[in-house]
Coordinates of N, CA and C in Angstrom, one line a residue:
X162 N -152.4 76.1 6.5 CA -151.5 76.6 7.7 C -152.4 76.6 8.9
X163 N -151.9 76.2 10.5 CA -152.7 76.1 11.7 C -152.6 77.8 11.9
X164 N -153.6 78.2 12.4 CA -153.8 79.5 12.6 C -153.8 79.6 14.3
X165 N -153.5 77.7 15.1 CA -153.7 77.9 16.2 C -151.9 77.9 16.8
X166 N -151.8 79.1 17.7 CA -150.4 79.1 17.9 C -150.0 77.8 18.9
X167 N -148.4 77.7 18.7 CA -148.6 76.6 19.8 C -148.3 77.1 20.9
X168 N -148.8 76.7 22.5 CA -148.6 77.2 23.7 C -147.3 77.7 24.3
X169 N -147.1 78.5 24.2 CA -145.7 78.9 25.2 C -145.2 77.6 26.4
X170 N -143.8 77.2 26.1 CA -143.5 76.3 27.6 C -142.7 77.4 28.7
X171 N -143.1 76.7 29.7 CA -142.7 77.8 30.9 C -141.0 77.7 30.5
X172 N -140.5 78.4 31.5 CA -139.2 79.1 30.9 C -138.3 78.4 31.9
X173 N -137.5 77.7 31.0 CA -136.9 76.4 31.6 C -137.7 74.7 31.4
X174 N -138.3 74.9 31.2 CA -139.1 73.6 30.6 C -138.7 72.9 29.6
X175 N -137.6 71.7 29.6 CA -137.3 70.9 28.3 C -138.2 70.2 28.4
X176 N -138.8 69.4 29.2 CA -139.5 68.2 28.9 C -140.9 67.9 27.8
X177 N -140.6 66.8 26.8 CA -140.9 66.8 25.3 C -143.0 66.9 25.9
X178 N -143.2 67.8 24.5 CA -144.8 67.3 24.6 C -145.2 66.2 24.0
X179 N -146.8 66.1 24.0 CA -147.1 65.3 23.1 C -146.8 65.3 21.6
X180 N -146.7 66.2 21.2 CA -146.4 66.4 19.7 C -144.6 66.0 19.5
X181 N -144.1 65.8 20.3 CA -142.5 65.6 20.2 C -142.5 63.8 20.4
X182 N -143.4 63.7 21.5 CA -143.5 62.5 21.5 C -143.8 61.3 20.7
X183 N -144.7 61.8 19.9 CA -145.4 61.0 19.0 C -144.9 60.1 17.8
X184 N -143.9 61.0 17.5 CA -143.3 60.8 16.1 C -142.4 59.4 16.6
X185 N -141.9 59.8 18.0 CA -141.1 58.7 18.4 C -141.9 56.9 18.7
X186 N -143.0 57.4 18.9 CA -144.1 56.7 19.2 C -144.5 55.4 17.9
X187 N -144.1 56.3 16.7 CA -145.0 56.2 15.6 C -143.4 54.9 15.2
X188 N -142.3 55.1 15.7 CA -141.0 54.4 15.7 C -141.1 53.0 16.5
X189 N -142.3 53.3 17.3 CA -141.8 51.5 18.1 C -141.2 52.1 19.4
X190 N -141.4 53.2 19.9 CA -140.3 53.6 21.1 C -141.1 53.5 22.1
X191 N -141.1 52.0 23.0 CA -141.9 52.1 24.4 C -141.6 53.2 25.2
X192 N -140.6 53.3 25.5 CA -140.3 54.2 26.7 C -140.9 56.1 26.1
X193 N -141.1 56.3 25.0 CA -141.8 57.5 24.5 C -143.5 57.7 24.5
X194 N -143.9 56.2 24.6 CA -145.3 55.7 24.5 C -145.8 55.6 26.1
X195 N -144.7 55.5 27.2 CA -145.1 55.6 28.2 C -145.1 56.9 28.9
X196 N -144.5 57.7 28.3 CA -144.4 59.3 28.6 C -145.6 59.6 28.0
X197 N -146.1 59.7 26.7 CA -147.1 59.9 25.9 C -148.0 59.5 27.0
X198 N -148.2 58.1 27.3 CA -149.2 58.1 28.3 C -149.4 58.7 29.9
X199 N -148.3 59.1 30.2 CA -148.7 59.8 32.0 C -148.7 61.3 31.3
X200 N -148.7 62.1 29.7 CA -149.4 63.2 29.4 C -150.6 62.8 29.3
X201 N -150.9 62.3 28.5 CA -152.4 62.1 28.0 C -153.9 61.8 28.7
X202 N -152.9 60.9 29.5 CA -153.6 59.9 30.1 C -155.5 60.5 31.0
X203 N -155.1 61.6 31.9 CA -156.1 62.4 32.5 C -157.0 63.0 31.6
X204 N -156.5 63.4 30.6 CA -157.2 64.2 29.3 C -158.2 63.1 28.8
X205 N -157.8 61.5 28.4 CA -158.0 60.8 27.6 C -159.4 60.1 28.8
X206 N -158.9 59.8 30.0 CA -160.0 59.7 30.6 C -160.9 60.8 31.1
X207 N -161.0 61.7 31.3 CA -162.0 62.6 31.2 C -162.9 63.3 30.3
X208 N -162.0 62.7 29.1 CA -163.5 63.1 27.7 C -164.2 61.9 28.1
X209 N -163.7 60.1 28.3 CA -164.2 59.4 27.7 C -165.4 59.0 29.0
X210 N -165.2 59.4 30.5 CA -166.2 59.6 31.5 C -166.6 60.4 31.2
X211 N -166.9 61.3 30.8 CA -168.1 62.7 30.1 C -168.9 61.6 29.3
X212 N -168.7 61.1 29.1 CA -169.4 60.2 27.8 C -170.3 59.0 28.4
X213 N -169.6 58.2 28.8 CA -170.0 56.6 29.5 C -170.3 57.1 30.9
X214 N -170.2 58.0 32.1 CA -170.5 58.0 33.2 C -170.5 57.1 34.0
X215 N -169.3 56.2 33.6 CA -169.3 54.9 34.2 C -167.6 54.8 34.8
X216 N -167.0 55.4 35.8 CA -165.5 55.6 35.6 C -164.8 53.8 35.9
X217 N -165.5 52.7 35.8 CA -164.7 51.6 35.3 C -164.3 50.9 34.1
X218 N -166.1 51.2 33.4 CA -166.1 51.0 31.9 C -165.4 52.0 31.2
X219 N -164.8 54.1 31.8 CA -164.5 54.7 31.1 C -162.9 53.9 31.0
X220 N -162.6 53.3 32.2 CA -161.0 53.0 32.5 C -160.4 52.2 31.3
X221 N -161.5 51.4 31.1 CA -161.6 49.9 29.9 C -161.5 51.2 28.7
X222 N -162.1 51.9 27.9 CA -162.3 52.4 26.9 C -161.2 53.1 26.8
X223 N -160.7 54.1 27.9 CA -159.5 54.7 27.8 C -158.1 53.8 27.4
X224 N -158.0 52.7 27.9 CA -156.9 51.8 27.8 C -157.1 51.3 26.3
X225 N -158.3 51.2 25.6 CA -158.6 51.0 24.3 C -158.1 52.0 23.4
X226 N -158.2 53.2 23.9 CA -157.6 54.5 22.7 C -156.2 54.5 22.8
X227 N -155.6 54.1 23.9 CA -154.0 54.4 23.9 C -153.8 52.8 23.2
X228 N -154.0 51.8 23.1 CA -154.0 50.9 22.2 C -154.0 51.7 20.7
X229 N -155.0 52.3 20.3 CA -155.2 52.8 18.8 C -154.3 53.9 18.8
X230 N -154.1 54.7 19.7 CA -153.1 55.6 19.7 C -151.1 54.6 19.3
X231 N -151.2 53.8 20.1 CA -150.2 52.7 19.7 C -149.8 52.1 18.3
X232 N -151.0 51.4 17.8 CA -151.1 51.7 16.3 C -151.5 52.2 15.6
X233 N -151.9 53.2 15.4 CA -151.7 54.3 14.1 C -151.3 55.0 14.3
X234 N -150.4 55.6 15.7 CA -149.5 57.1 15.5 C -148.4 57.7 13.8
X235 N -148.3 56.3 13.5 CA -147.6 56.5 12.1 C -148.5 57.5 11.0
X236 N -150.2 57.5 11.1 CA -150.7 57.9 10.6 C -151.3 59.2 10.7
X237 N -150.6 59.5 12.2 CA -151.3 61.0 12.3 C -150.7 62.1 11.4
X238 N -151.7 63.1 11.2 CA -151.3 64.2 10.8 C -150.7 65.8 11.1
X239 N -149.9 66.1 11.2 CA -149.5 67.1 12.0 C -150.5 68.6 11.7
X240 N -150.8 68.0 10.5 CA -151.3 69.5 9.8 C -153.0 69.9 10.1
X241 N -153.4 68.7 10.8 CA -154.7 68.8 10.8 C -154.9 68.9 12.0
X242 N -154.1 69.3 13.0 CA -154.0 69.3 14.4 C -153.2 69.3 15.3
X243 N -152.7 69.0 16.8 CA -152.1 69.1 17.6 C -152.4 67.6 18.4
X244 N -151.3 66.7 18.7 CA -151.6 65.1 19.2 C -152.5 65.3 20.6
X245 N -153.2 66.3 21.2 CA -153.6 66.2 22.3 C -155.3 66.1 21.7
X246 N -155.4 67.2 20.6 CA -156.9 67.5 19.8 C -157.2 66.1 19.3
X247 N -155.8 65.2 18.7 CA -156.4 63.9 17.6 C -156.5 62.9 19.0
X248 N -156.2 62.8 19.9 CA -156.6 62.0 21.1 C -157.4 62.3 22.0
X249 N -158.2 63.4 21.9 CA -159.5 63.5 22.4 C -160.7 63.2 21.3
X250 N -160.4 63.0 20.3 CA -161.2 62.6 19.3 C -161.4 61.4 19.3
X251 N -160.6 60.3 19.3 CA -160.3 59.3 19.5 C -160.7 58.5 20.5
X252 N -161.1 59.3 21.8 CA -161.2 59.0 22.8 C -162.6 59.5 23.0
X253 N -163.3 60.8 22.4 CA -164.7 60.4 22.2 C -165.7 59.5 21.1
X254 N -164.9 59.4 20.1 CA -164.9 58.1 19.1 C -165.0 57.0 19.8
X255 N -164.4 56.5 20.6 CA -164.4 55.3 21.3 C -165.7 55.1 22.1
X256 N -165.4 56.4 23.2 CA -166.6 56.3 24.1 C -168.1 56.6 23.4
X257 N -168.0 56.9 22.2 CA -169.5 57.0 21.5 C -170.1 55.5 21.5
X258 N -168.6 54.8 20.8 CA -168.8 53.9 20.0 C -169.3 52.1 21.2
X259 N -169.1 52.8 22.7 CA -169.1 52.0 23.7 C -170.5 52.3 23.7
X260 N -170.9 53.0 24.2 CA -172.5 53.3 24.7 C -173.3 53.3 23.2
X261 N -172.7 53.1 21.6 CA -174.0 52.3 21.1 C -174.0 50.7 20.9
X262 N -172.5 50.3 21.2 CA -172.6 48.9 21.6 C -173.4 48.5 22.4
X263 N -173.2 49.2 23.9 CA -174.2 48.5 24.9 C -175.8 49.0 24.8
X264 N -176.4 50.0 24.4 CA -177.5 50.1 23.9 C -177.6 49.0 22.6
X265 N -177.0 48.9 21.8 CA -177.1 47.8 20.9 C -177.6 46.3 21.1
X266 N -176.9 45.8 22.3 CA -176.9 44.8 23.2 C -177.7 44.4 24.0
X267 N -178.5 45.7 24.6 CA -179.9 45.9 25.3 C -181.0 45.5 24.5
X268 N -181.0 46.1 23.6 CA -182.2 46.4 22.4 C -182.0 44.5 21.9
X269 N -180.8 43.9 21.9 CA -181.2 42.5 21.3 C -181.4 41.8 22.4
X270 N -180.9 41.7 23.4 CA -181.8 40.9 24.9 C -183.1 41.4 24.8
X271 N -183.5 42.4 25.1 CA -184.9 42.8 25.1 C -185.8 42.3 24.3
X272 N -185.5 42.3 22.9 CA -186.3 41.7 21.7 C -185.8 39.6 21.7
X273 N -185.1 39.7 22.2 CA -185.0 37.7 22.6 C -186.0 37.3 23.8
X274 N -185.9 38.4 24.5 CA -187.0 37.9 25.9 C -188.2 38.1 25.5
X275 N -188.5 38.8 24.6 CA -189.9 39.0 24.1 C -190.1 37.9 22.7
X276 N -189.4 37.3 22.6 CA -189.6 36.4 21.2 C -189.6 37.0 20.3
X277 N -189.5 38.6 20.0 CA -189.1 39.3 18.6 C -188.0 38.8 18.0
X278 N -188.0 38.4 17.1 CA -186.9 37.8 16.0 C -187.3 38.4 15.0
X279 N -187.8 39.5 14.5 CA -188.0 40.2 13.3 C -186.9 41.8 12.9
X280 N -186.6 42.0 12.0 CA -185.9 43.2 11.9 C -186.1 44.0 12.4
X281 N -185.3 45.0 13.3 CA -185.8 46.2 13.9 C -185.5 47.6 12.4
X282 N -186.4 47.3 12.2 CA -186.9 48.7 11.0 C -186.4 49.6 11.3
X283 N -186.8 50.4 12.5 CA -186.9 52.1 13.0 C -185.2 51.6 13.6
X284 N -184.7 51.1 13.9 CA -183.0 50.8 14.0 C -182.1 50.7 13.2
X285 N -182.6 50.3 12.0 CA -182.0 49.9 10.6 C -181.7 51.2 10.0
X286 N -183.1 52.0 10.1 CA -183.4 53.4 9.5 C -182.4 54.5 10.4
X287 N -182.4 54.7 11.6 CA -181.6 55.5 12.6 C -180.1 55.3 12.2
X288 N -179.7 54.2 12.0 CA -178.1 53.8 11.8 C -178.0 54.4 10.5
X289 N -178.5 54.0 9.2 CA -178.5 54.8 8.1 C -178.3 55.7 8.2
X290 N -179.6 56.7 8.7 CA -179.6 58.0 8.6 C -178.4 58.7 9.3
X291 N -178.2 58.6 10.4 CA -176.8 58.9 11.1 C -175.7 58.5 10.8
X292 N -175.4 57.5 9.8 CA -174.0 57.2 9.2 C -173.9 58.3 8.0
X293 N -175.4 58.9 7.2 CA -175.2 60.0 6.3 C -174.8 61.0 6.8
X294 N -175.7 61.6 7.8 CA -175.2 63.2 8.2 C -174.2 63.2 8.9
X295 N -173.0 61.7 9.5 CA -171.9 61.6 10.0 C -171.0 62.4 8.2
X296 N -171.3 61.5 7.4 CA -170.4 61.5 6.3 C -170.5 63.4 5.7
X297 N -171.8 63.4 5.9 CA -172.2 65.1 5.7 C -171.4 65.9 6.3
X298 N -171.4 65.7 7.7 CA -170.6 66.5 8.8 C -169.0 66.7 8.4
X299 N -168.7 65.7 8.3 CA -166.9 65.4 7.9 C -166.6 66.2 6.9
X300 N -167.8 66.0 5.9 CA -167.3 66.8 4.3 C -167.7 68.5 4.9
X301 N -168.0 68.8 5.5 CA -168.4 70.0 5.8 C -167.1 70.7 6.6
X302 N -167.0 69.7 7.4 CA -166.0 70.3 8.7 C -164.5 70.4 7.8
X303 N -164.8 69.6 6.7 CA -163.0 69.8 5.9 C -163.0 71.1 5.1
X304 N -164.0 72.2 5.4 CA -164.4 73.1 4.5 C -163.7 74.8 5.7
X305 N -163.4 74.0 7.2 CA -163.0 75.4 8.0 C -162.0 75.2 7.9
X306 N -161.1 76.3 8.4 CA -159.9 76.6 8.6 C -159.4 75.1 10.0
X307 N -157.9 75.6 9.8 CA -158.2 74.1 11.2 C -158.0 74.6 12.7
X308 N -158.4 76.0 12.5 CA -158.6 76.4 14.3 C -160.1 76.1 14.0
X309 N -160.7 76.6 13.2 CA -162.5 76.5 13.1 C -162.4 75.3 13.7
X310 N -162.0 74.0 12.7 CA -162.1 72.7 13.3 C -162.2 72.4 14.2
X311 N -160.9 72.4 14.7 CA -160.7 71.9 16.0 C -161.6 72.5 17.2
X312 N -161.4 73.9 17.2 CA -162.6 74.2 18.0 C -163.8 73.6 18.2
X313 N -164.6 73.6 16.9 CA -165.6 72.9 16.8 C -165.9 71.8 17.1
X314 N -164.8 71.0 16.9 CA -164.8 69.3 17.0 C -164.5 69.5 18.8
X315 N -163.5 69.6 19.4 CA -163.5 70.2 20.9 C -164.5 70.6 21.3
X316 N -165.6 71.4 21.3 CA -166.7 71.8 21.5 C -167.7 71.0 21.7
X317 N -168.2 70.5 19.9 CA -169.4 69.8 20.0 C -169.4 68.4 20.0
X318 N -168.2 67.8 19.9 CA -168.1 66.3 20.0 C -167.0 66.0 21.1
X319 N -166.6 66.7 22.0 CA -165.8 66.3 22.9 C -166.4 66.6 24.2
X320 N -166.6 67.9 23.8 CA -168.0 68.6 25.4 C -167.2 69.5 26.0
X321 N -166.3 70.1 25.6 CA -165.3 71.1 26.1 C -166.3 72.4 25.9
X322 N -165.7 73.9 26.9 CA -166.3 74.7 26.6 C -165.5 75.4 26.6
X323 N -165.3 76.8 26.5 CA -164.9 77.9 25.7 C -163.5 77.7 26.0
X324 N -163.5 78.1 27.3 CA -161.9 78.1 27.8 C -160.7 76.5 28.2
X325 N -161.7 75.9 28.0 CA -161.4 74.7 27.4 C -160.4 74.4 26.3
X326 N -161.0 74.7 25.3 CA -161.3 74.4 24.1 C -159.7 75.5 23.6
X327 N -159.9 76.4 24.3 CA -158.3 77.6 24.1 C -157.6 77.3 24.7
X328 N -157.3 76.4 25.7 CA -156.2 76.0 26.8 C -155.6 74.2 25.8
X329 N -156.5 73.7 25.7 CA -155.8 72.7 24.1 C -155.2 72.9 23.2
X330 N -155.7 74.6 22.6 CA -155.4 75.2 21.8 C -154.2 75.8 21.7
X331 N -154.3 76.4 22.8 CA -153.0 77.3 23.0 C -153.0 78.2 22.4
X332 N -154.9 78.9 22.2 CA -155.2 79.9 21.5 C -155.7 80.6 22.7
X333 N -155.9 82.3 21.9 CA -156.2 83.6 22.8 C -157.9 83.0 22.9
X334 N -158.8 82.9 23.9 CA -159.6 83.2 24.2 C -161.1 83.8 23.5
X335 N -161.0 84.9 23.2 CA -161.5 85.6 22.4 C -161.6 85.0 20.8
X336 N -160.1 84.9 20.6 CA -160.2 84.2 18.9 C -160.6 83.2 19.1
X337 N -160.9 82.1 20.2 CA -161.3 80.4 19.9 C -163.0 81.1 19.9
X338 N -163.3 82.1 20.4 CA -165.3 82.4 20.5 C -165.8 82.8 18.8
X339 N -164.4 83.6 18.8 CA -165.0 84.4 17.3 C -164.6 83.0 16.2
X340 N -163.6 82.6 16.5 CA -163.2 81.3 15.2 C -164.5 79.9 15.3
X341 N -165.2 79.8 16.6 CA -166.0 78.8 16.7 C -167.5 79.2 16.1
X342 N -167.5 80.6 16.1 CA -169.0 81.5 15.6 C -168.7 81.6 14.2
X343 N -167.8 81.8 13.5 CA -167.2 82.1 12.2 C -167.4 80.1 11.3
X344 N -167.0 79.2 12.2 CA -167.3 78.3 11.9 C -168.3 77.6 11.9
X345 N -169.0 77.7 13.1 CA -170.6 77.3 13.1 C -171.2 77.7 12.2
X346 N -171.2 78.9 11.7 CA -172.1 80.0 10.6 C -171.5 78.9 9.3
X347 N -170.3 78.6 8.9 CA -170.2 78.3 7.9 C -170.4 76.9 7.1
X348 N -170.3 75.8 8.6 CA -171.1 74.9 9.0 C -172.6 74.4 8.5
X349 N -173.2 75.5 9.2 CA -174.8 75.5 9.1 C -175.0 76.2 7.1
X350 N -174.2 76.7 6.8 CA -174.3 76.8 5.2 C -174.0 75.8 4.8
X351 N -172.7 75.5 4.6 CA -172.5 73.5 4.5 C -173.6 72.8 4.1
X352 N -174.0 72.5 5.7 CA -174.9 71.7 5.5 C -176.1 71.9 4.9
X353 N -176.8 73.0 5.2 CA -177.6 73.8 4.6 C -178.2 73.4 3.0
X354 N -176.4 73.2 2.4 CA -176.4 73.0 0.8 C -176.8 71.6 0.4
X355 N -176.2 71.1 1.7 CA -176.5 69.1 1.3 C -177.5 69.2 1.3
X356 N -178.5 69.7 2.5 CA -180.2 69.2 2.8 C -180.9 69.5 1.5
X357 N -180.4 70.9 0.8 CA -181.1 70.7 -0.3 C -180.6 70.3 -1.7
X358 N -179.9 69.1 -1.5 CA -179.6 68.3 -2.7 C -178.5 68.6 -3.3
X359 N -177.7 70.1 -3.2 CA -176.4 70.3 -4.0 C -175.9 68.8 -4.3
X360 N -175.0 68.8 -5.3 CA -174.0 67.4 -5.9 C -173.0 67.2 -4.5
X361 N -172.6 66.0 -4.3 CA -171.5 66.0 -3.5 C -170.3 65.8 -4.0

């Protein structure tokens, strides 16, 4: 059960949210997909400039997630979230995934102008290691409640801060501090158990 309430609409307010929208979305309904987009749209580019610092490259990346937003709306989940939380995710998924392409890209021009044509070892090992404690993190994070989650995932992978992160939510304030402390704590046990070898 979401423990995060949904936001009150002002009084008199029909016009559909994202979460009304989606489902229509998930139908093939342009004209729902373009409403979706003049909501989203500011949200989606301002995680993904927090990220790239680049506001032409972010414009390119942003137009990339309403693409993925496009096809797989059929797959979202209502239970694990609110469609504004799974499109800021999506949107810093993207813009991660931009800035280790072009670092990626550097690192092979660099080693071509130098006539290195040998494996990059300590690259090989970094990607590894960070694809595990990605996989670690996920199994851990499926272990909070889904206000912990989302807070947390809002927090530390999107860059949101407190009151942030409750205005998404369309939670009280105080509960997103104490649900993000309650989750961090349970988190760092989590993981705690992987580092030292528990079974997965």
């Amino acid at each position: 059960m979401n423990d995060a309430p949904r936001p009150p609409r002002p009084v008199g307010d029909t016009s559909p949210t994202a979460d009304d929208l989606l489902p229509r979305v998930a139908r093939g309904d342009e004209d729902a997909f373009g409403a979706l987009y003049d909501l989203l749209a500011p949200q989606v580019f301002g995680v993904v400039c927090r990220v790239l610092r680049n506001p032409s490259l972010a414009e390119e990346v942003s137009q990339e997630v309403f693409v993925e937003i496009w096809r797989t709306a059929s797959r979202f989940d209502p239970s694990r979230g609110s469609v504004r939380t799974w499109a800021s995710t999506l949107a810093h998924r993207r813009a991660v995934d931009r800035v280790r392409s072009e670092q990626a890209s550097t690192d092979r021009e660099r080693r071509a102008a130098a006539g290195d044509n040998s494996p990059a070892y300590d690259q090989v090992v970094e990607e590894v290691t960070a694809s595990l404690e990605q996989e670690q993190v996920r199994r851990c994070l499926g272990s909070l409640t889904d206000l912990q989650r989302q807070a947390v995932t809002l927090a530390y992978y999107v860059g949101y801060n407190y009151r942030e992160v409750a205005e998404v939510l369309g939670a009280n304030l105080a509960t997103v501090k104490t649900r993000m402390r309650d989750g961090l704590t349970r988190l760092r046990d989590c993981i705690g158990t992987f580092e030292l070898g528990a079974p997965r």
